[in-house]
CSV table of C-alpha atoms in Angstrom, one decimal:
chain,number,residue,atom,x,y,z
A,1,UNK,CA,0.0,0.0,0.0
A,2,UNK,CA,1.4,3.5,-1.0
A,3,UNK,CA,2.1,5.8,1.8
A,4,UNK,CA,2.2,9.8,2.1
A,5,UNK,CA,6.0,9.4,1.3
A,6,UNK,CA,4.9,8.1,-1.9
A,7,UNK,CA,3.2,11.0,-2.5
A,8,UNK,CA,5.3,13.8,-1.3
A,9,UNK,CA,8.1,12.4,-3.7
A,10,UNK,CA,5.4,12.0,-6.8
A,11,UNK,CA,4.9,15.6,-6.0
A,12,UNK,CA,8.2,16.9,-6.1
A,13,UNK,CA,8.8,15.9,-9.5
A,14,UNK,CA,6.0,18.1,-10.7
A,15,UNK,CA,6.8,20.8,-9.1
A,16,UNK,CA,10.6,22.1,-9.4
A,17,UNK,CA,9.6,25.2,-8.0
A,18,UNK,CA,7.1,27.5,-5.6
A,19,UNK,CA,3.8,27.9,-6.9
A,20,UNK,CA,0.3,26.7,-8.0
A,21,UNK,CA,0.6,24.1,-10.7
A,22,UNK,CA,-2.5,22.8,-12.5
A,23,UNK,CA,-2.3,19.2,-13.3
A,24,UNK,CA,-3.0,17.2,-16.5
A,25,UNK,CA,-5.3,15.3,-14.6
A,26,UNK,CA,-9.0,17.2,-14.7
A,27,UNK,CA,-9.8,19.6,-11.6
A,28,UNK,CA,-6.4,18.7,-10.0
A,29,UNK,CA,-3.4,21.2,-8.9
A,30,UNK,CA,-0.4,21.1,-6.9
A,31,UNK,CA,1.0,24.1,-4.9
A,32,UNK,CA,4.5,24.2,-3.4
A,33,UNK,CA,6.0,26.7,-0.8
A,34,UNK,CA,9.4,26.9,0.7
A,35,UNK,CA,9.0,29.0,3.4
A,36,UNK,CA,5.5,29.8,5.8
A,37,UNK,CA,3.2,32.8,4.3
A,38,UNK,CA,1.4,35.5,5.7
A,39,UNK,CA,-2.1,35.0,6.4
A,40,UNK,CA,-3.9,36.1,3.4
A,41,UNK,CA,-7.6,36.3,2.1
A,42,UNK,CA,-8.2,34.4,-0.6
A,43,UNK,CA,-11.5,31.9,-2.2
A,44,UNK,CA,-11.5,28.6,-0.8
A,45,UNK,CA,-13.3,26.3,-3.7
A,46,UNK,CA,-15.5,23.0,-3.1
A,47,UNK,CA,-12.4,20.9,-3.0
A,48,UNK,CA,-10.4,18.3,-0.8
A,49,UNK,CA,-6.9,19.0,-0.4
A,50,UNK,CA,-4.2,16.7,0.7
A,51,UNK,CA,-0.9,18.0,2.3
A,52,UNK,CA,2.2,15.5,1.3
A,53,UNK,CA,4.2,17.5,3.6
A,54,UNK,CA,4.5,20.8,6.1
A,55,UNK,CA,1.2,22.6,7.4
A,56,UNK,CA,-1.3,24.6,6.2
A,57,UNK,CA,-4.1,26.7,8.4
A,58,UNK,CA,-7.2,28.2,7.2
A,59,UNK,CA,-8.8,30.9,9.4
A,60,UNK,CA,-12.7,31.0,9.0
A,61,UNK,CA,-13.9,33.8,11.5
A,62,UNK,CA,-12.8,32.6,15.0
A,63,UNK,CA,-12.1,29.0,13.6
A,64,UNK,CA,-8.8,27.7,12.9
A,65,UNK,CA,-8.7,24.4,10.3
A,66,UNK,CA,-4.8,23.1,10.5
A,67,UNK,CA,-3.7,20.4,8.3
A,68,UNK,CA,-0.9,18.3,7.5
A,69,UNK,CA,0.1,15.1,6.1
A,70,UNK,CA,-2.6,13.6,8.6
A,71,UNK,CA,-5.7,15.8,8.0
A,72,UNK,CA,-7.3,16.6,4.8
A,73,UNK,CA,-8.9,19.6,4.8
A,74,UNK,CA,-12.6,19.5,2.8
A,75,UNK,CA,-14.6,22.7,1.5
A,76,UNK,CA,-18.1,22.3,0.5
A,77,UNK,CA,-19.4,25.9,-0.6
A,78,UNK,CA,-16.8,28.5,-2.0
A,79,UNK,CA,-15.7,31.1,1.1
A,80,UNK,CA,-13.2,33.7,1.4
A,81,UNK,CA,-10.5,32.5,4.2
A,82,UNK,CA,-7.7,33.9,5.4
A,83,UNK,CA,-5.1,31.0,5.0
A,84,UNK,CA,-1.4,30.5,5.5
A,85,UNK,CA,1.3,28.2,5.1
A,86,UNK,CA,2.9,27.5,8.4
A,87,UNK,CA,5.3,25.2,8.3
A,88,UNK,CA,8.3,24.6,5.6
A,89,UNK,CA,11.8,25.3,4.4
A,90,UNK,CA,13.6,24.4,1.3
A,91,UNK,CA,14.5,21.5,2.0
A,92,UNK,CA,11.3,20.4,3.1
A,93,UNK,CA,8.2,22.6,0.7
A,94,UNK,CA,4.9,22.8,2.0
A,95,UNK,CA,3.1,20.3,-0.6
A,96,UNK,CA,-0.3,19.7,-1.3
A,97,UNK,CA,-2.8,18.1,-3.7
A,98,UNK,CA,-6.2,19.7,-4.4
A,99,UNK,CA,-9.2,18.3,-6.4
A,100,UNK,CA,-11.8,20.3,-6.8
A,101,UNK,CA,-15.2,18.3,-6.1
A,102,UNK,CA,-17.3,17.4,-9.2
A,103,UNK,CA,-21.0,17.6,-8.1
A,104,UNK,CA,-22.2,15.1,-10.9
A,105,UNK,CA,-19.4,12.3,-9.7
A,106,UNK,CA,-20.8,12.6,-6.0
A,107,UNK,CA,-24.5,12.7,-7.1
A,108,UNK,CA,-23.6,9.6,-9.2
A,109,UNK,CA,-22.2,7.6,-6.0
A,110,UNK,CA,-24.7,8.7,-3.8
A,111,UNK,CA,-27.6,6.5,-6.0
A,112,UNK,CA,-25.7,3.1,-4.5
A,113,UNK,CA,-26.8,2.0,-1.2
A,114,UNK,CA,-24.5,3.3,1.5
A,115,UNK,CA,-25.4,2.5,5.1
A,116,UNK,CA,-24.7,6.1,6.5
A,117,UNK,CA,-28.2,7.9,7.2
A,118,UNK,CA,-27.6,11.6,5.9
A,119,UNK,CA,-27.6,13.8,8.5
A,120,UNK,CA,-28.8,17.8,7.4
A,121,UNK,CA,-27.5,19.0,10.8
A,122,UNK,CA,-25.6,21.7,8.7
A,123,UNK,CA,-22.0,22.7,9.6
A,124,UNK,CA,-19.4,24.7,8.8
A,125,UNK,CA,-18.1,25.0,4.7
A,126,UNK,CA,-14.8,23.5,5.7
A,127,UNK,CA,-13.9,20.0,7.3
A,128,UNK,CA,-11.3,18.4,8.8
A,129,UNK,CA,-11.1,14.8,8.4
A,130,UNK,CA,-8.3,11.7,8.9
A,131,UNK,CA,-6.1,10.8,6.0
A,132,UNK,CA,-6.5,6.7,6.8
A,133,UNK,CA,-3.9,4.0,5.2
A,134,UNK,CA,-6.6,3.5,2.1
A,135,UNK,CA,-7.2,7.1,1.6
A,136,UNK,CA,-3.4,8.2,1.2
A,137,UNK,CA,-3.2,5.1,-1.1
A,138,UNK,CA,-6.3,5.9,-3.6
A,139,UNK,CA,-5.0,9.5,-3.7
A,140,UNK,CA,-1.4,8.5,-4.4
A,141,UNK,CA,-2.3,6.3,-6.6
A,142,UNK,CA,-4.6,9.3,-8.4
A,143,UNK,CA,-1.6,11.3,-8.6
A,144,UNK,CA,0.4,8.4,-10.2
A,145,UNK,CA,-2.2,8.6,-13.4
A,146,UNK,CA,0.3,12.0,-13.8
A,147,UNK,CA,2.8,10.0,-15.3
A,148,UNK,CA,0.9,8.2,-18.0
A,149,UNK,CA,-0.6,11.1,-20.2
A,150,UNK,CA,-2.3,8.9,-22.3
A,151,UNK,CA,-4.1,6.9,-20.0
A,152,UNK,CA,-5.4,10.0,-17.8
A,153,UNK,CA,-8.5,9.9,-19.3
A,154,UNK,CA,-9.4,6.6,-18.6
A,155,UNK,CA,-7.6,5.9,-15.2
A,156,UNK,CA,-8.4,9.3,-13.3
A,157,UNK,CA,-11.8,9.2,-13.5
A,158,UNK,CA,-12.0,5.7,-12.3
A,159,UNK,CA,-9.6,6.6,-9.2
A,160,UNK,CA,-11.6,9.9,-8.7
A,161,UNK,CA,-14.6,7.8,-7.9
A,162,UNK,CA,-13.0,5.8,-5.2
A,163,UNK,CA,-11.4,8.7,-3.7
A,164,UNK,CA,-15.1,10.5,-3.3
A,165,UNK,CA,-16.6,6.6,-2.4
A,166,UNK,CA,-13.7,6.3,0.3
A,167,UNK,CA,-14.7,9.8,1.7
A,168,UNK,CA,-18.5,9.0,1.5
A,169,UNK,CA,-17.6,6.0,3.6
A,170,UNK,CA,-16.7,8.2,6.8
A,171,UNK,CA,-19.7,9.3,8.4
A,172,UNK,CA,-19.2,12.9,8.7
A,173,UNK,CA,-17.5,13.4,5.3
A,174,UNK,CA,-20.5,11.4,4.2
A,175,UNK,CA,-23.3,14.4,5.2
A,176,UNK,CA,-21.7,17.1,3.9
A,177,UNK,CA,-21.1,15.7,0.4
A,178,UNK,CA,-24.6,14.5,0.1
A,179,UNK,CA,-25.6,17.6,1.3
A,180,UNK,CA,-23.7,19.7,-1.7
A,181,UNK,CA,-26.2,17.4,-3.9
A,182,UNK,CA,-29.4,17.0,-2.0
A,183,UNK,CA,-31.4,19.8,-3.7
A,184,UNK,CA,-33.6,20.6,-0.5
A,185,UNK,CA,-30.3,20.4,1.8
A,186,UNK,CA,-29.8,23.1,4.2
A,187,UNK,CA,-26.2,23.8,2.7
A,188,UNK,CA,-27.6,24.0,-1.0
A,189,UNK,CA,-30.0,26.8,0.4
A,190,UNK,CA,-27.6,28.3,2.0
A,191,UNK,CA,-25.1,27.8,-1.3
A,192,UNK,CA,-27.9,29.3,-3.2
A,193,UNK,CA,-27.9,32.5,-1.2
A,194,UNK,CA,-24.1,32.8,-1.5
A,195,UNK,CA,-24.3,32.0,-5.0
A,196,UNK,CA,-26.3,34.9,-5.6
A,197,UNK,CA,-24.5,37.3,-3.4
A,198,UNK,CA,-21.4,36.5,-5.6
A,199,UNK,CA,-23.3,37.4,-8.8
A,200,UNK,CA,-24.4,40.4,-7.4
A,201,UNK,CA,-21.8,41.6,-4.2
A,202,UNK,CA,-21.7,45.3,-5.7
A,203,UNK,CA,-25.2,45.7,-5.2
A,204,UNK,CA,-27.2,46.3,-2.1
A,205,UNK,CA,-28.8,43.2,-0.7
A,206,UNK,CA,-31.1,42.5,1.8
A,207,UNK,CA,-31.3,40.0,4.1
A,208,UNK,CA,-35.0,39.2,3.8
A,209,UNK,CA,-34.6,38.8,0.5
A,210,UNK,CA,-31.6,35.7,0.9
A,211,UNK,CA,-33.6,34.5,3.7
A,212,UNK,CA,-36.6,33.8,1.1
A,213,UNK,CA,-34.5,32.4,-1.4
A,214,UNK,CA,-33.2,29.9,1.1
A,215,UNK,CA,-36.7,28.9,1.6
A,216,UNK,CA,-36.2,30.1,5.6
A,217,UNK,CA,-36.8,32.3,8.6
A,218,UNK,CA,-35.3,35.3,8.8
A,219,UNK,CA,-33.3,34.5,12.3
A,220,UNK,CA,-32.8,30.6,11.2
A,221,UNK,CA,-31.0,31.9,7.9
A,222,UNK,CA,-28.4,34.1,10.1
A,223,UNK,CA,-28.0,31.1,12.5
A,224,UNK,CA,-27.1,28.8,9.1
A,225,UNK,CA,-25.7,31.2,7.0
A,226,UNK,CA,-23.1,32.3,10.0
A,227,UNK,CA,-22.9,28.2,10.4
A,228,UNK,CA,-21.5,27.5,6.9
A,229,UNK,CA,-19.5,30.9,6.3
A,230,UNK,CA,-18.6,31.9,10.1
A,231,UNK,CA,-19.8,35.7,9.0
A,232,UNK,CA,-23.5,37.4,8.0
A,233,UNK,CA,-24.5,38.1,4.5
A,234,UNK,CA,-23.2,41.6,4.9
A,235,UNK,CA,-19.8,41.1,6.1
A,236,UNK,CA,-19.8,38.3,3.5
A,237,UNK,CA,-20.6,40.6,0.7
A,238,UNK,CA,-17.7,43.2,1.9
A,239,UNK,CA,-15.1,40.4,1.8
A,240,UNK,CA,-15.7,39.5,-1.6
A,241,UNK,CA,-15.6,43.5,-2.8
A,242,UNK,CA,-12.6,43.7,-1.0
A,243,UNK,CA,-10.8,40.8,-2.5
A,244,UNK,CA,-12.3,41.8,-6.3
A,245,UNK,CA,-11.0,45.5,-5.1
A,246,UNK,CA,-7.6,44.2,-4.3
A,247,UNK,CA,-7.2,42.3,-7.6
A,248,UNK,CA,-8.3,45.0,-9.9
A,249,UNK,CA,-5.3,47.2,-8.3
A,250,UNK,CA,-3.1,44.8,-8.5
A,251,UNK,CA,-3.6,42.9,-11.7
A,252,UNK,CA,-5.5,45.1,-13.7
A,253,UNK,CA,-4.0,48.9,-12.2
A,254,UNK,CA,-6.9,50.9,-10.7
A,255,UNK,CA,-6.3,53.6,-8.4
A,256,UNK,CA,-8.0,52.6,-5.0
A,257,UNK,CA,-10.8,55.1,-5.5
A,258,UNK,CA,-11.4,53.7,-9.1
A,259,UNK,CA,-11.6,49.9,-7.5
A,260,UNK,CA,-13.8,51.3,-4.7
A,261,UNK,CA,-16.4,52.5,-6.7
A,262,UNK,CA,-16.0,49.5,-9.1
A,263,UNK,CA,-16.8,46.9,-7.0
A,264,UNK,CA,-20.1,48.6,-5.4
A,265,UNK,CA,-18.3,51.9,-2.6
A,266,UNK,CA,-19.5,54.9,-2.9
A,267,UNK,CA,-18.0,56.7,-0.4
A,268,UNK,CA,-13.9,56.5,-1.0
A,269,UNK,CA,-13.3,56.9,3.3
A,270,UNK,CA,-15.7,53.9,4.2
A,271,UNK,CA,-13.8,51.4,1.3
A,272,UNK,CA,-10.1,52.7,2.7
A,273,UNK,CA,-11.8,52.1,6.2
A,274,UNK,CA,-13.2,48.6,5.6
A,275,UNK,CA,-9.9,47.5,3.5
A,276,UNK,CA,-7.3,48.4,6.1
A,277,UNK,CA,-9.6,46.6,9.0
A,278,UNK,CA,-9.4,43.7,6.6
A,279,UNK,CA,-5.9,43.7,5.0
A,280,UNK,CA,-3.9,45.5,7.9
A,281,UNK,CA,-2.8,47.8,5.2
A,282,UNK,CA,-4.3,50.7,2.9
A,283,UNK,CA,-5.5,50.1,-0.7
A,284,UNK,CA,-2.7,52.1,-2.0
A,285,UNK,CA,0.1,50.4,0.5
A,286,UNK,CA,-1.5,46.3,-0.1
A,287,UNK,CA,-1.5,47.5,-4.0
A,288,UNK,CA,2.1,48.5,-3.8
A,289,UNK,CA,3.3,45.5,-1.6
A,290,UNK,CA,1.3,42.7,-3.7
A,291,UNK,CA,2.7,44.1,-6.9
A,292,UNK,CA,6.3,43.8,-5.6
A,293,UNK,CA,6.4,40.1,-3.5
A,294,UNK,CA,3.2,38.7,-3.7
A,295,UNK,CA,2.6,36.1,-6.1
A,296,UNK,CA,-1.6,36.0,-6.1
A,297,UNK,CA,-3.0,32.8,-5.8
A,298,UNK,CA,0.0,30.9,-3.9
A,299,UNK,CA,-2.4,30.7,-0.4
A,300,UNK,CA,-5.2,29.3,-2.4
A,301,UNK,CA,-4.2,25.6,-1.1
């Protein structure tokens, strides 16, 4: 049976430097970091990602997720978290294998009889669970398809499917991924209101208004909507302005009045004031700091 050494050194090979590396293998990527990271806020995606090696932490409101080599760390909606590599050196990167979660693969395995009841006691949009002897080995072994190009499309697939049957198998695991595909789910109402608030974060919303959509009360939708994301609607919203904000200085070279009003602020003192309380820095001093040493993207892991 393969073990997580198996995988770190698979890994390495693919990745001769720092970064995020996508994979020939559908929905897969590898990032690689050599030393720890600053805490930064970036979109988690429905995913499961496996650390070879060092330590990663993802910061969801006052909830710390840490995982290693021992702990895979599972998302189920996408959520802005603050997340940071803290553990590795050079001679030992932080390494670790995401795949994102393809809806129609767990809908498929969920139609064969499985003895865990689903339970829609909703939780939070990220898991921990234990990396067990035959999980490290079905996702080594998915890695290996890497170094048979031709056979990708017929071997990953077929490994994918055990992976997501291996994680369906643990009980908790098992909830939240039928819950991503049970249509009257709590977390799919919940996903719809977040889904719409990403369509539509430079707008003004109202709370009534996602509550309905989610087919609930107005206090039970800030209860489960706090539950998944760890924040309200509102502070939701902001997060996502501020990170679109942030990109379109950095990448694309607005001022920070210019991405303010872009993404939805009208008044240029309340974006300065919400950015710093969220960055630690001004728009203009983040912009001019990312643009020299950060590579974007390399905390999205």
């Amino acid at each position: 049976m393969r073990s997580i050494n198996d995988l770190t050194d698979l890994l390495v090979q693919f990745t001769r430097s720092d970064g995020v590396f996508q994979t020939p293998v559908p929905r897969m990527s590898i990032m690689r970091c050599s030393a720890p990271t600053a805490p930064e806020l970036v979109l988690y995606e429905p995913a499961i990602c496996v650390v070879a090696q060092g330590v990663k932490e993802a910061r969801l409101d006052d909830q710390t997720y840490r995982y290693d080599s021992a702990h895979y760390l599972l998302g189920s909606v996408r959520l802005p978290v603050f997340g940071a590599v803290t553990k590795a050196t050079k001679r030992h990167p932080y390494i670790c294998l995401r795949l994102d979660l393809d809806p129609e693969i767990i809908a498929e395995l969920m139609m064969l009889p499985v003895e865990t009841k689903i339970n829609d006691v909703i939780s939070s949009g990220l898991k921990l669970g234990e990396m067990d002897d035959q999980l490290v080995d079905t996702v080594v072994r998915l890695a290996e398809t890497m170094n048979d190009p031709k056979s990708i499309s017929v071997l990953s697939p077929l490994v994918e499917k055990e992976l997501i049957w291996r994680l369906l198998q643990q009980p908790e695991t098992h909830s939240v991924l039928a819950q991503m595909v049970t249509s009257s789910s709590r977390l799919r109402r919940i996903r719809k209101a977040i889904e719409w608030i990403e369509f539509h974060f430079t707008e003004s919303i109202y709370t009534r208004d996602l509550a309905d959509m989610a087919l609930m009360g107005l206090s039970n939708f800030h209860k489960q909507f706090k539950t998944v994301t760890g924040t309200s609607p509102i502070r939701f919203r902001s997060h996502l302005r501020l990170m679109a904000a942030r990109r379109l200085m950095v990448v694309e070279g607005y001022d920070a009045a210019e991405a303010g009003f872009e993404v939805g602020y009208h008044e240029p003192a309340q974006f300065s004031r919400e950015y710093s309380k969220l960055f630690g820095y001004s728009p203009k001093q983040d912009a001019k700091r990312l643009k020299k040493s950060f590579h974007m993207g390399i905390n999205q892991l």
